[in-house]
Tab-separated table of C-alpha atoms and ligand atoms in Angstrom:
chain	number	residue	atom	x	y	z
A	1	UNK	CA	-43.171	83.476	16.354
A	2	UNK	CA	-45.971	85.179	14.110
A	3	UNK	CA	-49.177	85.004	16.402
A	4	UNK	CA	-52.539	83.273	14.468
A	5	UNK	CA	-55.061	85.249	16.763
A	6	UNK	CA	-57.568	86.237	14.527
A	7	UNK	CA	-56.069	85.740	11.551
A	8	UNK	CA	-58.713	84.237	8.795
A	9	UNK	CA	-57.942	80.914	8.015
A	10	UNK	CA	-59.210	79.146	4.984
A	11	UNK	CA	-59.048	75.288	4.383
A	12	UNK	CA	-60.242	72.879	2.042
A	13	UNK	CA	-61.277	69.697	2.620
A	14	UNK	CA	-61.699	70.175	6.557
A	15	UNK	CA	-64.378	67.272	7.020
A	16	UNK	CA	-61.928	64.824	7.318
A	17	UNK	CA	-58.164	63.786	7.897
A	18	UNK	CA	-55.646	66.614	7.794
A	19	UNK	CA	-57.883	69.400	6.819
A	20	UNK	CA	-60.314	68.401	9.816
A	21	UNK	CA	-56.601	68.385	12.346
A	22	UNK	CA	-55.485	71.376	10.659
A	23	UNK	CA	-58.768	72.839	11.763
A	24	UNK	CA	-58.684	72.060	15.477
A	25	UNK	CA	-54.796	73.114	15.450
A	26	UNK	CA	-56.267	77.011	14.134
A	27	UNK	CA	-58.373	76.737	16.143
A	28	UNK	CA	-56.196	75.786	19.418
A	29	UNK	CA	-54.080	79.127	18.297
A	30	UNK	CA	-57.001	81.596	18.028
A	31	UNK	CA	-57.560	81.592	14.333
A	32	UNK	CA	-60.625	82.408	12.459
A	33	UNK	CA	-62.209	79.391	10.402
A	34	UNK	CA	-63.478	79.190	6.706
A	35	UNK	CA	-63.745	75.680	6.904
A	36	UNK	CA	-65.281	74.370	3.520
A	37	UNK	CA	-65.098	70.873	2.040
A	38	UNK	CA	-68.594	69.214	-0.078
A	39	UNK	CA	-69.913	67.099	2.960
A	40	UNK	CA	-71.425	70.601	4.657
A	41	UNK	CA	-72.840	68.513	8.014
A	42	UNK	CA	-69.774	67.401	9.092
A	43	UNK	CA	-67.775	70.750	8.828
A	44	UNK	CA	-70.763	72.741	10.651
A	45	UNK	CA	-70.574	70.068	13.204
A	46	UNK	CA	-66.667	70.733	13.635
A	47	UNK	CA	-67.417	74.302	13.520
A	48	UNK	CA	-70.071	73.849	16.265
A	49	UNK	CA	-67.430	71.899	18.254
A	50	UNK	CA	-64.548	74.469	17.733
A	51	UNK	CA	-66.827	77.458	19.168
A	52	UNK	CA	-67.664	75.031	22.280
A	53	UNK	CA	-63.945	74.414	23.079
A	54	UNK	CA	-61.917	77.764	22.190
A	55	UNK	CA	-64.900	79.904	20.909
A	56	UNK	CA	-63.749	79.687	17.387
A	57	UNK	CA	-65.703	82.031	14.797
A	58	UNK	CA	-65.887	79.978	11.589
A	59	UNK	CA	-67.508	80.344	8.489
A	60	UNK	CA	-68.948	77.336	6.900
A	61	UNK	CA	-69.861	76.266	3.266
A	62	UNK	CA	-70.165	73.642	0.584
A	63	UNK	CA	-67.084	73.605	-1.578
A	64	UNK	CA	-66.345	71.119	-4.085
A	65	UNK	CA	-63.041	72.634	-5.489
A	66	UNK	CA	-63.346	70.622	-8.922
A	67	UNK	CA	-66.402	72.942	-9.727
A	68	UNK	CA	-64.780	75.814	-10.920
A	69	UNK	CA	-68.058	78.087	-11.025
A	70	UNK	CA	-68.749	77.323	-7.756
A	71	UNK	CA	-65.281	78.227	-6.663
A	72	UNK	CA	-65.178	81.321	-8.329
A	73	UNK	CA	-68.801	82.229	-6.831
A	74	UNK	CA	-68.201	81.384	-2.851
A	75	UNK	CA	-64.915	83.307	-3.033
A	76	UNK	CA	-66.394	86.408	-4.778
A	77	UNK	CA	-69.348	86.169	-2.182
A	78	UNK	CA	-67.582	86.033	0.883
A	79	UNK	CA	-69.234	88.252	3.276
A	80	UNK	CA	-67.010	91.607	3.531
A	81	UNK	CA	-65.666	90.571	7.273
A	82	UNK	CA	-64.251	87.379	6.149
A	83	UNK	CA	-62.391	88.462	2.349
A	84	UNK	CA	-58.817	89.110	3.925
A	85	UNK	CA	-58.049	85.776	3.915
A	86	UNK	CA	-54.802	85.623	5.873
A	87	UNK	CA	-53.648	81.395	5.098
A	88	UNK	CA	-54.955	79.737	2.790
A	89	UNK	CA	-54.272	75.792	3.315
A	90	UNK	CA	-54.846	74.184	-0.011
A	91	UNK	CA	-55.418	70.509	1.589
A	92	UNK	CA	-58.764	68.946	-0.303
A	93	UNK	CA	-57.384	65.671	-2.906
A	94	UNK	CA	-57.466	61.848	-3.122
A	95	UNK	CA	-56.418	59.361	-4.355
A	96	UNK	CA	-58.354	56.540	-6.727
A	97	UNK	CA	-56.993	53.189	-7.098
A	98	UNK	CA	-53.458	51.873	-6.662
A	99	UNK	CA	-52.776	50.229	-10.250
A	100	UNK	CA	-50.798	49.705	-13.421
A	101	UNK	CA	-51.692	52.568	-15.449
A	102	UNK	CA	-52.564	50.479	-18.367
A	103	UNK	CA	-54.981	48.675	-16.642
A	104	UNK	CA	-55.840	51.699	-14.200
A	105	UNK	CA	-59.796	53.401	-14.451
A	106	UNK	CA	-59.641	56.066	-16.382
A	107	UNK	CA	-62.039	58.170	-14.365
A	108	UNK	CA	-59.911	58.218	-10.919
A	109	UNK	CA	-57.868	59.772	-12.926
A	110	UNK	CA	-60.026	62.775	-14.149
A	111	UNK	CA	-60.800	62.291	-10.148
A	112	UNK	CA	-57.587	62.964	-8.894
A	113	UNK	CA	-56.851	65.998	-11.569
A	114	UNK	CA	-59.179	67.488	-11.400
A	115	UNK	CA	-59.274	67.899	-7.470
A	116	UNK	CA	-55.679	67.647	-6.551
A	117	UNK	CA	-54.174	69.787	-9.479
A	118	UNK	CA	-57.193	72.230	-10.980
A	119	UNK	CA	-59.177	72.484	-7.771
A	120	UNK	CA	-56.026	73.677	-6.188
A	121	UNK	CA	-55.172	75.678	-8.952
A	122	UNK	CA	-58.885	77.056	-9.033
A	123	UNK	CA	-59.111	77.676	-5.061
A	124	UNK	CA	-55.520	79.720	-5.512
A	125	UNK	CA	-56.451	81.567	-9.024
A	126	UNK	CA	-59.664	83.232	-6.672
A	127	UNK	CA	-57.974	83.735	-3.212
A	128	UNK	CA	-54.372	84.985	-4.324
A	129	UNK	CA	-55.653	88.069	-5.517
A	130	UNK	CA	-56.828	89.539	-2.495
A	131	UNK	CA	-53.337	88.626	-0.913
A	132	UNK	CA	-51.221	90.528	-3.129
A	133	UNK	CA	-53.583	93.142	-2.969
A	134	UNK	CA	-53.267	93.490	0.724
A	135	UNK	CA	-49.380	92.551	0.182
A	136	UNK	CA	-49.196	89.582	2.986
A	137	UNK	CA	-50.583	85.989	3.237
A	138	UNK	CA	-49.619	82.625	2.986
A	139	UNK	CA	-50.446	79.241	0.657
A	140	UNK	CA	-49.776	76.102	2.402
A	141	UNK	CA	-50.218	73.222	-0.201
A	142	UNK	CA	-50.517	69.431	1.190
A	143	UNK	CA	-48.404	67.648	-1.157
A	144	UNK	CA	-46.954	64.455	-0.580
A	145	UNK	CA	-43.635	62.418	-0.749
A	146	UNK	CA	-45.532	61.282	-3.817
A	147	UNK	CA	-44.667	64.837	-5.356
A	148	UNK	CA	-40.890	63.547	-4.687
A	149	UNK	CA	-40.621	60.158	-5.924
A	150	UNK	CA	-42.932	58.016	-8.040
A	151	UNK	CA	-44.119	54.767	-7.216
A	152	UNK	CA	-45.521	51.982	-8.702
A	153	UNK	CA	-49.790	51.667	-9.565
A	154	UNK	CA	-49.393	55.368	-8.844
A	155	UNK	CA	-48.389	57.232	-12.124
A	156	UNK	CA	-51.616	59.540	-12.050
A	157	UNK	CA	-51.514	60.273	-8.136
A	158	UNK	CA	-47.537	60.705	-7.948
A	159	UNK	CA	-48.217	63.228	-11.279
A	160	UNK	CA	-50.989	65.169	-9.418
A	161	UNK	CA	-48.575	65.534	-6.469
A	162	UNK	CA	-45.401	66.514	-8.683
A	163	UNK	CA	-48.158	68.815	-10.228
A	164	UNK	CA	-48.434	70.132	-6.717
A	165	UNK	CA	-44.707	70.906	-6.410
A	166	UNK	CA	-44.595	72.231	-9.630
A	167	UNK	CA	-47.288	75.059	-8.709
A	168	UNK	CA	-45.824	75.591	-5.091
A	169	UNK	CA	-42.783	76.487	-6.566
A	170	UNK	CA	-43.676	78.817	-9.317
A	171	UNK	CA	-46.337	80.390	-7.763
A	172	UNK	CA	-43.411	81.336	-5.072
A	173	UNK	CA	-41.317	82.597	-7.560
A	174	UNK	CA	-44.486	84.897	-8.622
A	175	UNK	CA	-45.153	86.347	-5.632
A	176	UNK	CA	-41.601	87.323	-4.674
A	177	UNK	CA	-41.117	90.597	-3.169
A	178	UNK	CA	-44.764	90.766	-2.647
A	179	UNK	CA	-44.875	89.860	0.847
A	180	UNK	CA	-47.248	86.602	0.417
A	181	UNK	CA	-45.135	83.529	1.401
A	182	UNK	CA	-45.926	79.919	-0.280
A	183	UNK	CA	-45.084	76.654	1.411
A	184	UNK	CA	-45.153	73.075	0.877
A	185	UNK	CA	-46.138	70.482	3.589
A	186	UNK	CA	-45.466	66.788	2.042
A	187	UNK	CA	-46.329	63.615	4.359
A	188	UNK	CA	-45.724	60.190	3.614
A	189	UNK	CA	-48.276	57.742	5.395
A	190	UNK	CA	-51.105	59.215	7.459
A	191	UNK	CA	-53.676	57.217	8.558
A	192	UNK	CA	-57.063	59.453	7.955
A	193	UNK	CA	-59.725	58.310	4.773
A	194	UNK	CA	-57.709	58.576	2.675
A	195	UNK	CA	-56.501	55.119	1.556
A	196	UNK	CA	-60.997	53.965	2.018
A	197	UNK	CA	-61.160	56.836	-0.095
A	198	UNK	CA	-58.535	55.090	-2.409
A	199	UNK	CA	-59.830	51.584	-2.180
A	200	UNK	CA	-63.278	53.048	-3.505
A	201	UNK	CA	-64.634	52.298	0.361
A	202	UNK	CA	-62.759	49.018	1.097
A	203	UNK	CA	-61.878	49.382	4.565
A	204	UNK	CA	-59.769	46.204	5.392
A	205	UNK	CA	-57.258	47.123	2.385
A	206	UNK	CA	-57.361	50.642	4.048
A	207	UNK	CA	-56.132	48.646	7.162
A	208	UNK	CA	-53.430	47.248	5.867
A	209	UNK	CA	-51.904	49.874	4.172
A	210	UNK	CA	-50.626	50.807	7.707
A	211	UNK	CA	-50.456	47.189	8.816
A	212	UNK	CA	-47.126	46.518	11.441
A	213	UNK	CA	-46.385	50.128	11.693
A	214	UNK	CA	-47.280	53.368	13.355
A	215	UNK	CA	-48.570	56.059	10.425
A	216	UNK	CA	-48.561	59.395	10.893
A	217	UNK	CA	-51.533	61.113	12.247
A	218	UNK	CA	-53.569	64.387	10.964
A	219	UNK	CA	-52.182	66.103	13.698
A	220	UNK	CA	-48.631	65.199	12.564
A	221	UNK	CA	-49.283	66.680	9.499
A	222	UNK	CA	-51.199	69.876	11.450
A	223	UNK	CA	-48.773	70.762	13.796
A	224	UNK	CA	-46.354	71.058	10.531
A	225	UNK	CA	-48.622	73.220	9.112
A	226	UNK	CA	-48.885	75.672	11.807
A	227	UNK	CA	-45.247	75.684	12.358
A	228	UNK	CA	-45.055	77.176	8.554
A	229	UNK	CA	-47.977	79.683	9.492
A	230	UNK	CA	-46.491	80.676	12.495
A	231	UNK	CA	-42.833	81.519	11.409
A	232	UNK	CA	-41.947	85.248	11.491
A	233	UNK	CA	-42.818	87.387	8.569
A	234	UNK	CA	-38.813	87.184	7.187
A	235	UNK	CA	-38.508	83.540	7.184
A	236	UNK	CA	-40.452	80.749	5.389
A	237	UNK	CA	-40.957	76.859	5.111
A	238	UNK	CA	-40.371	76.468	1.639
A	239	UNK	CA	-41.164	72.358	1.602
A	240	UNK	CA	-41.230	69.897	5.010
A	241	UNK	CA	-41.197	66.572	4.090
A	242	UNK	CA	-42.489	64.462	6.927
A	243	UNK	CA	-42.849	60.886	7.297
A	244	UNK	CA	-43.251	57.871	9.615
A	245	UNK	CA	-40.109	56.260	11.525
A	246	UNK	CA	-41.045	53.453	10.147
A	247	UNK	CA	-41.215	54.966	6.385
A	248	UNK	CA	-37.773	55.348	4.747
A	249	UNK	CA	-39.296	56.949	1.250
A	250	UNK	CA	-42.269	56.405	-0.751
A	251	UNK	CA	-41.066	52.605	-0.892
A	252	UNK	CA	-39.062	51.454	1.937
A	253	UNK	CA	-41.318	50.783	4.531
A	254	UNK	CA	-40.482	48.611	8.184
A	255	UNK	CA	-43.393	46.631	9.308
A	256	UNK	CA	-43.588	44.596	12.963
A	257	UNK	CA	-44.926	41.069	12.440
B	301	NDP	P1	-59.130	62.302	3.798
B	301	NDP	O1	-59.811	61.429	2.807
B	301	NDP	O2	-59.227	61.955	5.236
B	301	NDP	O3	-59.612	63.810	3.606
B	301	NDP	C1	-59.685	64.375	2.336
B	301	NDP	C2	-60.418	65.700	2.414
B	301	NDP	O4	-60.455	66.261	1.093
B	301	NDP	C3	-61.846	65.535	2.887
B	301	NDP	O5	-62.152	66.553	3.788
B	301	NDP	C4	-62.666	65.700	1.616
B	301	NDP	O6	-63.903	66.336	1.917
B	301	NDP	C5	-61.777	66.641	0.815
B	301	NDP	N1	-62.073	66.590	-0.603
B	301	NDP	C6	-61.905	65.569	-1.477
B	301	NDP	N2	-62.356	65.909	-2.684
B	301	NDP	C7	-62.826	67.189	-2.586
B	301	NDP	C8	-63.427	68.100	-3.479
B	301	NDP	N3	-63.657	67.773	-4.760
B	301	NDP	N4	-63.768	69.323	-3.034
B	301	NDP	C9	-63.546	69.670	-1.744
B	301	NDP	N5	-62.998	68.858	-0.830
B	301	NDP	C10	-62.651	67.628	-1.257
B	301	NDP	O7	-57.603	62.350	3.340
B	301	NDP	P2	-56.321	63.143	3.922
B	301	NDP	O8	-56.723	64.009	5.026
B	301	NDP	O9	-55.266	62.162	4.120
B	301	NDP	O10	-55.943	64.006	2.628
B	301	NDP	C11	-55.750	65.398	2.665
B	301	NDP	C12	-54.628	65.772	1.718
B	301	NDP	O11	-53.427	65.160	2.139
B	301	NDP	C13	-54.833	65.312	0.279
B	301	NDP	O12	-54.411	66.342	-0.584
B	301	NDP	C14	-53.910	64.110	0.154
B	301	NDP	O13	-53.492	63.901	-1.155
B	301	NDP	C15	-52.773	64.546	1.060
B	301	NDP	N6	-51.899	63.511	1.542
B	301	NDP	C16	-52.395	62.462	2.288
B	301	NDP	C17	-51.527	61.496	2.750
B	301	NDP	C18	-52.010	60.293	3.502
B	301	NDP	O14	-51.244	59.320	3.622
B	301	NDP	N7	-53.208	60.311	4.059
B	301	NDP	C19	-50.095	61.584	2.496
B	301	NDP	C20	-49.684	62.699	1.694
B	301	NDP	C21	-50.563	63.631	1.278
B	301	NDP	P3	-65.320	65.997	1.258
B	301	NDP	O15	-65.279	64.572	0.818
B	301	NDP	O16	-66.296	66.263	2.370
B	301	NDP	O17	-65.449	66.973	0.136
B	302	8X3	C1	-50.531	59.813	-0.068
B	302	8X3	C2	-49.636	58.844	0.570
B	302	8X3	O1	-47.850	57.089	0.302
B	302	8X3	O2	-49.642	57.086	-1.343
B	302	8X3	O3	-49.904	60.954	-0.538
B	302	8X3	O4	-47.961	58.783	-1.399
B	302	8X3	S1	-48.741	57.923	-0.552
């Protein structure tokens, strides 16, 4: 097992949900932080509680991965102790609305493009460099079983998450031999913000997404993660699809009256 003590860490989206789990699970294993995602007070209040309980150095900023400028500009300035990013865990997206696509709003979708495909493509494109450079790291994307199957009132999300795939496996392909490994880590239901997120704030829709079963949590998903990270430098998770007992695929789902 590859050891994470003091190896830099960076993650997107870490205010919330997976990214924030995938945070504290670094953290648990001795890694160093860059935890960025655009609401700022609640990462530097996870930051603050990381140092408290394992004395976690992080590095906190404002990052909203659809801004390309601003993408290009944090990486290029980050201060000279924290540039050899070690794992970068590509985890900001969303989803907007669950609908027929001819009836859908048009501007979840630039939404969901723009951060779940470009913003990961932009966050890569800057922090890649340095890896092959230095000839090791590691990308771990958050996909989804939506990047496996399509479902219904989800054409835009599912395409953003078969975007995903598509990227995971060709950037793979172009780092071969380099020493810089690429994984995939693709839940199906987790309950975090992401379905209030979805439902534009409407928490009791949220709800009921996981109504009668038992979702995954961010740790799930977390845990996952650091498994890939942690794997010794001739092995690597190429995809780990992981979903509820009570999820059979993006469709088939078991719920308890
Ligand atoms: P949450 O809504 O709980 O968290 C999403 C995170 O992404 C937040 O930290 C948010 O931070 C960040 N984010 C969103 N937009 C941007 C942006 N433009 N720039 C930077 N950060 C951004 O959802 P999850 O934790 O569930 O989602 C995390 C990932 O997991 C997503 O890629 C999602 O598609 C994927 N996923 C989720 C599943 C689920 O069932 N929950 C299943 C499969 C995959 P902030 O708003 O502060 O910027
Ligand atoms: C988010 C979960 O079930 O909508 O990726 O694909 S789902």
């Amino acid at each position: 097992m590859e050891s994470l003590k003091n190896k830099i860490v960076f993650i997107t989206g870490a205010s919330a949900g997976i990214g924030k789990a995938c945070a504290e699970a670094f953290a648990q294993e001795g890694a160093k932080l860059i935890l960025t995602a655009r609401r700022i007070e609640r990462i530097e209040a996870l930051a603050k509680e990381l140092k408290e309980k394992h004395g976690t150095e992080s590095l906190t900023f404002k990052l909203d991965v659809k801004n390309r400028k601003e993408v290009e500009e944090k990486i290029a300035g980050l201060p000279a102790e924290w540039q050899a990013v070690d794992i970068l865990v590509n985890n900001a997206g969303l989803g907007r609305g669950l609908n027929k696509l001819y009836e859908d709003n048009v501007d979840g979708w630039e939404e969901m493009i723009d951060t779940n495909v470009k913003g990961l493509l932009y966050v890569t494109r800057n922090l890649v460099p340095g890896m092959v450079e230095r000839g090791k790291g590691h990308v771990i994307n958050i996909g989804s079983i939506a990047g496996h199957e399509a479902y219904p009132k989800g054409s835009v999300y599912c395409a953003t998450k078969h975007a995903v795939a598509a990227i995971t496996r060709s950037l793979r392909m172009d780092l071969l031999g380099i020493g810089v490994r690429v994984s995939s880590v693709d839940p199906g239901m987790v309950e975090t913000e992401f379905s209030i997120v979805r439902f534009y704030g409407d928490e009791q829709k949220a709800k009921d997404v996981y109504k009668g079963l038992t979702p995954l949590s961010g740790q799930d998903i977390a845990e996952a993660v650091v498994f890939c990270a942690t794997r010794p430098p001739h092995a690597n998770i190429n995809e780990m699809i992981i979903m509820p007992s009570a999820q059979a695929n993006a469709f088939v789902v078991h719920r308890e009256e």
